[in-house]
Short mmCIF file of C-alpha atoms in Angstrom, two decimals:
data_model
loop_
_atom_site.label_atom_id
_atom_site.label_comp_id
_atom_site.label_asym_id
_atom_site.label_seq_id
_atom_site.Cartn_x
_atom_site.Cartn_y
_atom_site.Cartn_z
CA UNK Q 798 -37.94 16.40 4.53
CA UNK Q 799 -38.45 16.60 0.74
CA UNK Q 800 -36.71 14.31 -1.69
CA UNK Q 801 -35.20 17.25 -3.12
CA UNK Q 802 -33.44 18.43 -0.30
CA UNK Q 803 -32.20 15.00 0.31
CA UNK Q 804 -30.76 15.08 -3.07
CA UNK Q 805 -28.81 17.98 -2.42
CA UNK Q 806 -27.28 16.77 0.55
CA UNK Q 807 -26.43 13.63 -0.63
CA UNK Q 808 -22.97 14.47 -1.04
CA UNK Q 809 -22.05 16.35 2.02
CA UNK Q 810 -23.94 12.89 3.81
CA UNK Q 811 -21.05 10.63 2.18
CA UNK Q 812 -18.52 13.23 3.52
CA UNK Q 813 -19.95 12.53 6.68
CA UNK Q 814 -19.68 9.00 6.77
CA UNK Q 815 -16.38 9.18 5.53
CA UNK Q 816 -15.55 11.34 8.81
CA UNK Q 817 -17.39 8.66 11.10
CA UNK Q 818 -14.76 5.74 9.17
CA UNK Q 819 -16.92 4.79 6.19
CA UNK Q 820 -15.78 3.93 3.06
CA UNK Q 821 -17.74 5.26 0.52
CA UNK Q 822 -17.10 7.71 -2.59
CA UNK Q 823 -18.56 8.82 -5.60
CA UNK Q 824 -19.67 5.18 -6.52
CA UNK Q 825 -22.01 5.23 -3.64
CA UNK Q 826 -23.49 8.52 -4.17
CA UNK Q 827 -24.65 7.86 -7.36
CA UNK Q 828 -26.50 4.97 -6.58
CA UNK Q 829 -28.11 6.34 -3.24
CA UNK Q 830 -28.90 9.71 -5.85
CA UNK Q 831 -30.55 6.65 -8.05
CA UNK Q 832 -32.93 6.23 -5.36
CA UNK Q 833 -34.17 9.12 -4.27
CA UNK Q 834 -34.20 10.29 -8.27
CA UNK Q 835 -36.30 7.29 -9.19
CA UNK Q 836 -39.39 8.28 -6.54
CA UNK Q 837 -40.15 4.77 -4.98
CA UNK Q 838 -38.76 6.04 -1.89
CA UNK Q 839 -40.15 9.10 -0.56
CA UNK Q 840 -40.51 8.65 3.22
CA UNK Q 841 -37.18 9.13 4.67
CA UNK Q 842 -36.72 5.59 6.71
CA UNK Q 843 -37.42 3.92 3.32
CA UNK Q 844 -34.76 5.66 1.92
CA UNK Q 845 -32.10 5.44 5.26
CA UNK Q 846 -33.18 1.47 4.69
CA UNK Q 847 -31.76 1.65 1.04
CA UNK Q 848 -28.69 3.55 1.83
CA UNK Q 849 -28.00 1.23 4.74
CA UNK Q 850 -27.55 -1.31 2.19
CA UNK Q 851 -24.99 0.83 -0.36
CA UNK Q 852 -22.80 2.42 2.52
CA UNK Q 853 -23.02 -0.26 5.30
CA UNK Q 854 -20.14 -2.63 4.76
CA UNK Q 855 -19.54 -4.12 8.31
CA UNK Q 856 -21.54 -5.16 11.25
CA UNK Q 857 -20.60 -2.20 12.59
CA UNK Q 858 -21.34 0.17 10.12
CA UNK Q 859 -25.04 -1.24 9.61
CA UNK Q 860 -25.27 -0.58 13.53
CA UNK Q 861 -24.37 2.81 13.36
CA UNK Q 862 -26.19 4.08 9.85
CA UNK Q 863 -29.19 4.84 11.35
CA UNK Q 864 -28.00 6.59 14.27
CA UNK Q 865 -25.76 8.75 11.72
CA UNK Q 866 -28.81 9.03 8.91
CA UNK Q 867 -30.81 10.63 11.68
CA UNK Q 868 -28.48 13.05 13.24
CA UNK Q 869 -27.75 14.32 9.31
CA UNK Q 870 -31.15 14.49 8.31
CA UNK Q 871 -32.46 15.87 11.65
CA UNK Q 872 -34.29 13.18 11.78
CA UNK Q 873 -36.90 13.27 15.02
CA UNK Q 874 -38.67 10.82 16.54
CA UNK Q 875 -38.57 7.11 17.47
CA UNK Q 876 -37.11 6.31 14.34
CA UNK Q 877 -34.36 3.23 13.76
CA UNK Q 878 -35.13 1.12 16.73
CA UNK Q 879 -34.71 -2.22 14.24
CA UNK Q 880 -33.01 -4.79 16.07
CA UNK Q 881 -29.51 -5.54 14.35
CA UNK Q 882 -28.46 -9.23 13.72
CA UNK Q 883 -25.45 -8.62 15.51
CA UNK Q 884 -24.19 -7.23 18.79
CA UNK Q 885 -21.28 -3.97 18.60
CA UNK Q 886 -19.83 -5.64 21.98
CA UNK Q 887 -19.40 -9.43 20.16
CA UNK Q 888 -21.89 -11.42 22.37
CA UNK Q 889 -24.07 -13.99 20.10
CA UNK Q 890 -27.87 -13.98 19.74
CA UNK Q 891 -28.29 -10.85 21.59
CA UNK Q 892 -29.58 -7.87 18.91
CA UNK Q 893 -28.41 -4.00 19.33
CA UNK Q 894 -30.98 -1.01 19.67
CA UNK Q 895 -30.62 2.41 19.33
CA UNK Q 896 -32.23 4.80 22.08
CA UNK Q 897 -34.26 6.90 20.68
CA UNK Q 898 -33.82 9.45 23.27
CA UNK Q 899 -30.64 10.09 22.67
CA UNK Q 900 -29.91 8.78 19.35
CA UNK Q 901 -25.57 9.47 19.42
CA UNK Q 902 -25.02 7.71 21.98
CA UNK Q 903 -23.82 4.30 20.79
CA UNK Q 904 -21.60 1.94 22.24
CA UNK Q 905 -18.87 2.29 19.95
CA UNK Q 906 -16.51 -1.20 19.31
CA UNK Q 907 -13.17 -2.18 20.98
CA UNK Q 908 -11.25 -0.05 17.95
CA UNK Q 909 -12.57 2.41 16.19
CA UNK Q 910 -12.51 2.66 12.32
CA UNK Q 911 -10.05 4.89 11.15
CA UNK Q 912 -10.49 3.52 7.59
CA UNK Q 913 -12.15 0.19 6.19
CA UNK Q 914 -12.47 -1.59 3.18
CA UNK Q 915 -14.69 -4.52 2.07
CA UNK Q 916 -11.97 -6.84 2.52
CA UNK Q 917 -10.76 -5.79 5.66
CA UNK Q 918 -10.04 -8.72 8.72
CA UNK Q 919 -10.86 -11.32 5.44
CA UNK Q 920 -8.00 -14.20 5.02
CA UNK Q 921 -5.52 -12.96 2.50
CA UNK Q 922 -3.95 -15.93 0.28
CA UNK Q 923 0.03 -15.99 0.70
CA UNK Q 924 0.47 -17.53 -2.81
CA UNK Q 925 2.19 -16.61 -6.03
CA UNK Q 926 -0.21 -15.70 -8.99
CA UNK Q 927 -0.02 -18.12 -11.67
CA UNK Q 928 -2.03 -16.26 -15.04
CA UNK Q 929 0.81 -13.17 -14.89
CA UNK Q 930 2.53 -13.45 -18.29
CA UNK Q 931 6.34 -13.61 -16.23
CA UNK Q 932 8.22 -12.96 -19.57
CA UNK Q 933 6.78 -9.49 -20.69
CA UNK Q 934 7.09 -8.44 -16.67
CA UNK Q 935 11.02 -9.27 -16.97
CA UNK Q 936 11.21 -7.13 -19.59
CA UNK Q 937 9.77 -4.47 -17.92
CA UNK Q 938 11.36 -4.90 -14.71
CA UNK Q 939 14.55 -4.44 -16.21
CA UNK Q 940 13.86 -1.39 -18.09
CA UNK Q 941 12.89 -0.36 -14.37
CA UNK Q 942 15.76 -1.28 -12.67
CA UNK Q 943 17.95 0.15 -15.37
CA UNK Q 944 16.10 3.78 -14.82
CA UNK Q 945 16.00 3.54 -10.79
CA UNK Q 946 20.09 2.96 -11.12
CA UNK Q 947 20.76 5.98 -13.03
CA UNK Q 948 18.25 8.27 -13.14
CA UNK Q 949 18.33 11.51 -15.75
CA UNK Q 950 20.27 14.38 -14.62
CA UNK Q 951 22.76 12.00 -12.76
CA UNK Q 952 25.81 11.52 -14.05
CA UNK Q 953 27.42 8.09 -14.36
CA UNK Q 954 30.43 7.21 -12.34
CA UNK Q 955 33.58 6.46 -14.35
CA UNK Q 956 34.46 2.99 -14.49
CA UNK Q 957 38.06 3.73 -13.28
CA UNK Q 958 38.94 4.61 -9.50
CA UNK Q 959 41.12 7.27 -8.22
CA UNK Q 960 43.71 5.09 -6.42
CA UNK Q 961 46.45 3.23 -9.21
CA UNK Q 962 47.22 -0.49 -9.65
CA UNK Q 963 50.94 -0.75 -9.60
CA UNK Q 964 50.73 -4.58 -9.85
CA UNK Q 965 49.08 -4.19 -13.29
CA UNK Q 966 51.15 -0.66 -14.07
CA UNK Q 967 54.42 -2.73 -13.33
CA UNK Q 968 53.63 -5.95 -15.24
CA UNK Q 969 52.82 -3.55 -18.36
CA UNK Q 970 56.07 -1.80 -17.90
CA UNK Q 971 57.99 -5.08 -18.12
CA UNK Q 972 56.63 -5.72 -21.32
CA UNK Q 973 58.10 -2.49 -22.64
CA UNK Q 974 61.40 -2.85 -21.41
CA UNK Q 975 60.62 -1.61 -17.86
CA UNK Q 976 59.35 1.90 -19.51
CA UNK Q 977 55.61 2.51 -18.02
CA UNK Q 978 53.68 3.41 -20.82
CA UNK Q 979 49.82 2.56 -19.63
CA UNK Q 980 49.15 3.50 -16.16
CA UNK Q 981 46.70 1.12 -14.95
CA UNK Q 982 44.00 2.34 -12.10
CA UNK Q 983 41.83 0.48 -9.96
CA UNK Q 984 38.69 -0.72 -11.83
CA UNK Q 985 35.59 0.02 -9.82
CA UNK Q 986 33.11 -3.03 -8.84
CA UNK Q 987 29.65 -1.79 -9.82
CA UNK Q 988 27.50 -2.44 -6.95
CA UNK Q 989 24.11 -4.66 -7.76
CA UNK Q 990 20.99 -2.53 -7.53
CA UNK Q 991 19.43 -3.58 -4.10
CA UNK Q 992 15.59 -3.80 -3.54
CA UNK Q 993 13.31 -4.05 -0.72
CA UNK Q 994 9.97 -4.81 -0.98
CA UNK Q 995 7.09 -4.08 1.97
CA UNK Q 996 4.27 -5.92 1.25
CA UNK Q 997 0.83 -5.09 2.71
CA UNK Q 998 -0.82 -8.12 3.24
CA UNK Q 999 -3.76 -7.06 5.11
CA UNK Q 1000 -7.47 -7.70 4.23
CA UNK Q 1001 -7.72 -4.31 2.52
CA UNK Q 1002 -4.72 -5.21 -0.02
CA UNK Q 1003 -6.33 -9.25 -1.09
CA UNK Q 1004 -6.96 -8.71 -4.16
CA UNK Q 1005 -3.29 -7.50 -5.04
CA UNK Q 1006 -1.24 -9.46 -3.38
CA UNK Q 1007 -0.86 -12.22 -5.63
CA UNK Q 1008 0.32 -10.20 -8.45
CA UNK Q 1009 2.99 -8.28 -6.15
CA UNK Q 1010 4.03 -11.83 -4.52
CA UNK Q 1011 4.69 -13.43 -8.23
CA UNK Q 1012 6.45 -9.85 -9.53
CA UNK Q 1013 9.01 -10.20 -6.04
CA UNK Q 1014 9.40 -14.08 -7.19
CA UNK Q 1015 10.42 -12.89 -10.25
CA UNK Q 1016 13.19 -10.41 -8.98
CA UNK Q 1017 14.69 -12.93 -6.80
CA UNK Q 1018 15.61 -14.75 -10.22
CA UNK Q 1019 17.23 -12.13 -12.02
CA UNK Q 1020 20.43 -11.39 -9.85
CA UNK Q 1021 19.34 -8.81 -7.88
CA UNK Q 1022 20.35 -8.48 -4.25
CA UNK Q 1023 16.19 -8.61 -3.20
CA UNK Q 1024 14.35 -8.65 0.38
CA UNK Q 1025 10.71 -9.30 0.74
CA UNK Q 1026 8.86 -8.66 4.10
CA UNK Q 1027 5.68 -9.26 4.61
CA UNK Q 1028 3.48 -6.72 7.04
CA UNK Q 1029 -0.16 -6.87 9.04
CA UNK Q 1030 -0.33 -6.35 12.71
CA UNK Q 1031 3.27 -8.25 12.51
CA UNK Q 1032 5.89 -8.37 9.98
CA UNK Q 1033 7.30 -11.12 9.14
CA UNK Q 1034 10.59 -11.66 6.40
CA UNK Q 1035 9.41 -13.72 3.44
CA UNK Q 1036 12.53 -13.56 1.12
CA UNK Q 1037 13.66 -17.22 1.85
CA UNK Q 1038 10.12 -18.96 1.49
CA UNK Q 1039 9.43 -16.56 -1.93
CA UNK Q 1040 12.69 -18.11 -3.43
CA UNK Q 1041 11.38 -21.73 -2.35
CA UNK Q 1042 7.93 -20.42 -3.73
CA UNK Q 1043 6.75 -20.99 -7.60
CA UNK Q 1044 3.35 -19.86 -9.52
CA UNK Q 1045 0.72 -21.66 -8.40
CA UNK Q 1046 2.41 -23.64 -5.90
CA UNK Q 1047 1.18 -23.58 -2.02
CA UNK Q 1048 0.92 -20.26 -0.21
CA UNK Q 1049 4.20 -18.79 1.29
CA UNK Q 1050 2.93 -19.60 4.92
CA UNK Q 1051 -0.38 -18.51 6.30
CA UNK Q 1052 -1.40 -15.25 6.48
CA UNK Q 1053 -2.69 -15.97 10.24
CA UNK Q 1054 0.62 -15.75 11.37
CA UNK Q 1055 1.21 -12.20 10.41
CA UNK Q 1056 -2.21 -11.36 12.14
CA UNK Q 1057 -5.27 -9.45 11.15
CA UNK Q 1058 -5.60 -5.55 10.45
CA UNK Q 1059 -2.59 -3.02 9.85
CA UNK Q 1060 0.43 -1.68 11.74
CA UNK Q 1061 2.48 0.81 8.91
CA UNK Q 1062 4.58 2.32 11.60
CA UNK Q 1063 5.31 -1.27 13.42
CA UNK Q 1064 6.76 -2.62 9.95
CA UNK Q 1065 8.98 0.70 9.27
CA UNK Q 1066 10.18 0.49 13.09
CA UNK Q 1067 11.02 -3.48 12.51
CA UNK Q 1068 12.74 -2.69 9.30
CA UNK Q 1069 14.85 -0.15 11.18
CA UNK Q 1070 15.55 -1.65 13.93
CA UNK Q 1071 16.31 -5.22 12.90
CA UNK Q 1072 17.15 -5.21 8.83
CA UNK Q 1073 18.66 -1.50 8.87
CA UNK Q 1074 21.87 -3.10 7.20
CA UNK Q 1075 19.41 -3.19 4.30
CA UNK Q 1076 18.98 0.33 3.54
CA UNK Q 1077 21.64 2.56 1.82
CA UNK Q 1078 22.08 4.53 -0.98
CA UNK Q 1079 21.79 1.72 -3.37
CA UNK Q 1080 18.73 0.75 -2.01
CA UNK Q 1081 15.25 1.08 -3.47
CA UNK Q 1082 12.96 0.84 -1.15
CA UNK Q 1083 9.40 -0.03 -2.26
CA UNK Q 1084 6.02 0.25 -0.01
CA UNK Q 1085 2.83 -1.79 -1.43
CA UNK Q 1086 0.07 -0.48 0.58
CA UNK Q 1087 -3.32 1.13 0.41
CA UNK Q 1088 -2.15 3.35 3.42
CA UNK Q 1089 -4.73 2.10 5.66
CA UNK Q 1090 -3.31 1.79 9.47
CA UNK Q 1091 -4.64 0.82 12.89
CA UNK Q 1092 -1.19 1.41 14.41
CA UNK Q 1093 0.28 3.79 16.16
CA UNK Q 1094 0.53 7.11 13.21
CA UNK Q 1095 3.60 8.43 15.94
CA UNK Q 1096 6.12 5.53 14.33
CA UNK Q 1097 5.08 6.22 11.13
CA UNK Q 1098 6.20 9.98 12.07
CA UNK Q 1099 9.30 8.87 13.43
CA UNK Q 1100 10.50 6.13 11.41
CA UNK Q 1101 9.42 6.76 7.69
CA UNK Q 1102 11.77 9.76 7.47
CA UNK Q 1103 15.02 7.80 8.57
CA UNK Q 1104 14.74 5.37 5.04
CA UNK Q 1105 14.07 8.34 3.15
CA UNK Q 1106 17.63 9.79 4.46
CA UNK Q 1107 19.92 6.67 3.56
CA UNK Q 1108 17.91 5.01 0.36
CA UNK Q 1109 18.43 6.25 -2.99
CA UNK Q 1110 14.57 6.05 -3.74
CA UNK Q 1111 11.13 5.14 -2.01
CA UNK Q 1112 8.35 4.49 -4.39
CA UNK Q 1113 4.97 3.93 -2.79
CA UNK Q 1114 2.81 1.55 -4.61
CA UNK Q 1115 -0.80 2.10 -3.76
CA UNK Q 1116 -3.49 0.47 -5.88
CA UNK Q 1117 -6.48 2.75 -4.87
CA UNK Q 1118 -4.73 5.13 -6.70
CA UNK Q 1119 -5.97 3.91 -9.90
CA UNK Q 1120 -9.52 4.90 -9.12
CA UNK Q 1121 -11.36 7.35 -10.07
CA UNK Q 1122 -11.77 10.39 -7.84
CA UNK Q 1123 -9.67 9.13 -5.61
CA UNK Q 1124 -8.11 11.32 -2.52
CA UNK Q 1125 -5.31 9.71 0.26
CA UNK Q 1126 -7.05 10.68 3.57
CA UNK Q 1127 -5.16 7.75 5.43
CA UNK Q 1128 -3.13 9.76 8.19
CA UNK Q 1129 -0.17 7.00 7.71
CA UNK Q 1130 -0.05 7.52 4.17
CA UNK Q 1131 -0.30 11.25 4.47
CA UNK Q 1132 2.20 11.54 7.04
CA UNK Q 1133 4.71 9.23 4.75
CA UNK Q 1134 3.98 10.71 0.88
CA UNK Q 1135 6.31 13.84 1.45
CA UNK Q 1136 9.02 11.44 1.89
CA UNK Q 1137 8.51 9.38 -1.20
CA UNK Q 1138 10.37 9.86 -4.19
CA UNK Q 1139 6.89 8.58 -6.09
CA UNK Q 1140 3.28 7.89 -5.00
CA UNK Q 1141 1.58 5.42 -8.10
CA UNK Q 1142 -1.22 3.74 -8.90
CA UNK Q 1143 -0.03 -0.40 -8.92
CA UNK Q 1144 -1.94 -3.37 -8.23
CA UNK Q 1145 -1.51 -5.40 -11.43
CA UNK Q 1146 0.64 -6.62 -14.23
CA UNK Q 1147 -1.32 -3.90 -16.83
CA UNK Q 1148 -0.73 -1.03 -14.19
CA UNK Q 1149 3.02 -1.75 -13.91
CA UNK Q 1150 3.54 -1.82 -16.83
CA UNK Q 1151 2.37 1.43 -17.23
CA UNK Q 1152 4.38 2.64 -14.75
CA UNK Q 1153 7.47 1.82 -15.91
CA UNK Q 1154 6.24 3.29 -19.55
CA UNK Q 1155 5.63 6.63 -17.54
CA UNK Q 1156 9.18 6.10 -15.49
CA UNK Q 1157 11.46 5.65 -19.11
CA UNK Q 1158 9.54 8.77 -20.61
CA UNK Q 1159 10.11 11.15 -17.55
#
């Protein structure tokens, strides 16, 4: 095959690895277009070599590239019989080959990928970031909470109730001469905004959780009625330890303890089940998440809906929303963003900000 043609199927290859659980976009097509364009490649196993390297993220992954290269390409032959470094199955010192005869059929691991990132199954630190500049995010929290409480096109409730407060009409009689000239009504109690935060603290979401661990420190000190919970393959409630917490202090607890990959519908079932006094229609309930789930997508189905029938708002946080080009293909966030009141691109203190800058001018 000419490296022409391979040029113009570059695209529709990263498609295909995207179908097989690759993560890969247009970052990754550019550079493997870089080098077929530049011509030191030109037989085809050179060039499946160099794309190995760009797309292949996981021990996995570099097992199955050439197997995938060669059914795209139509590739024929005894090609990609390299021994890998490591074994699909998990045994030690023992390498992994291909069969050439019938290149698909691979052993394929104990779970399959339904989405990956870089980061994914790497220890996540459980502490507060200490460089975030805590005064400008209080003022821009607040200008947040003050929008989420009364949002435009909703109109306020009047400070006074409907039911009347004869022991305060009566006492202002008396001072008249027993003639009632003010009648008093019950003052309403203006209920505190109440926000609860899921935090994704998966491999996938490492870089970000710092920043959305110091901005949930922050709420608990401005008199907000605030939950944190904490979710990987278990969920765990944080609120206590984050109030014990400071910036650059020791980690919250270890992330071990919460487990390694992600369970989305596990955490919303938990939430329901055990915290659903929670959740009403004072609530603001906030999801920090990339979307990608190894869980069962069925509670996502079933659960996600109930919150968005009792809360006042959901607001899904996702920070690979801030890149370029990109698509949700996650099946748990897809079956959760009709529900949301907002899908946005957070994952820092710049980004926030932003948001809330976009939330006063709606």
């Amino acid at each position: 095959m000419a490296a022409s043609s391979v040029m113009q199927r570059a695209t529709g290859f990263t498609q295909f690895l995207r179908i097989h659980g690759f993560s890969c976009g247009v970052s990754e097509t550019r550079m493997a277009l870089s080098v077929v364009a530049g011509g030191r490649f030109s037989d085809l196993e050179a060039i499946a070599m160099r794309w190995r390297i760009i797309y292949a993220k996981t021990p996995q992954q570099w097992a199955h590239f050439g197997t995938l290269f060669a059914a795209y390409f139509k590739v024929e032959g005894p090609r990609f019989r390299q021994t890998e470094r490591l074994d699909l199955e998990g045994g030690e010192g023992r390498g992994h080959r291909v069969s050439a005869k019938n290149p698909l059929m691979v052993q394929p691991s104990a779970r399959p990928l339904l989405a990956y990132s870089p980061d994914a199954g790497s220890p996540v630190s459980l502490a507060l970031a200490p460089d975030l500049d805590y005064g400008s995010l209080k003022q821009w929290s607040r200008r947040a909470f003050r929008r989420w409480s009364h949002p435009r096109g909703i109109r306020r409730m009047p400070s006074s109730g409907r039911h009347m407060d004869w022991p305060k009409t009566i006492s202002s009689g008396i001072r008249h001469a027993g003639e009632v000239v003010d009648w008093q009504r019950v003052r309403r109690r203006p209920q505190k905004l109440r926000i609860v935060l899921l935090l994704d603290v998966s491999g996938s979401m490492r870089p970000h959780v710092p920043f959305f661990l110091g901005l949930a420190w922050l709420w608990t000190r401005m008199g907000l009625r605030f939950s944190l919970f904490l979710s990987s393959s278990d969920v765990a409630d944080a609120t206590t330890a984050l109030k014990r917490g400071r910036p650059g202090g020791k980690p919250l607890m270890e992330s071990r303890a919460l487990g390694g990959g992600t369970r989305l519908g596990h955490a919303f079932a938990w939430l329901w089940n055990q915290r659903r006094v929670a959740f009403d229609h004072r609530t603001i309930f906030l999801v920090a998440s990339d979307g990608f789930d190894q869980g069962d997508l069925r509670l996502v189905m079933d659960y996600f809906p109930r919150f968005a029938q009792v809360v006042g708002r959901i607001v899904w946080m996702n920070p690979l929303l801030l890149e370029t080009d990109y698509v949700p293909k996650a099946q748990a966030l897809l079956a959760a963003l009709p529900y949301c009141t907002e899908h946005v691109g957070v994952r820092d203190q710049v980004s926030w900000v932003s948001y809330v800058k976009t939330l006063i001018m709606a």
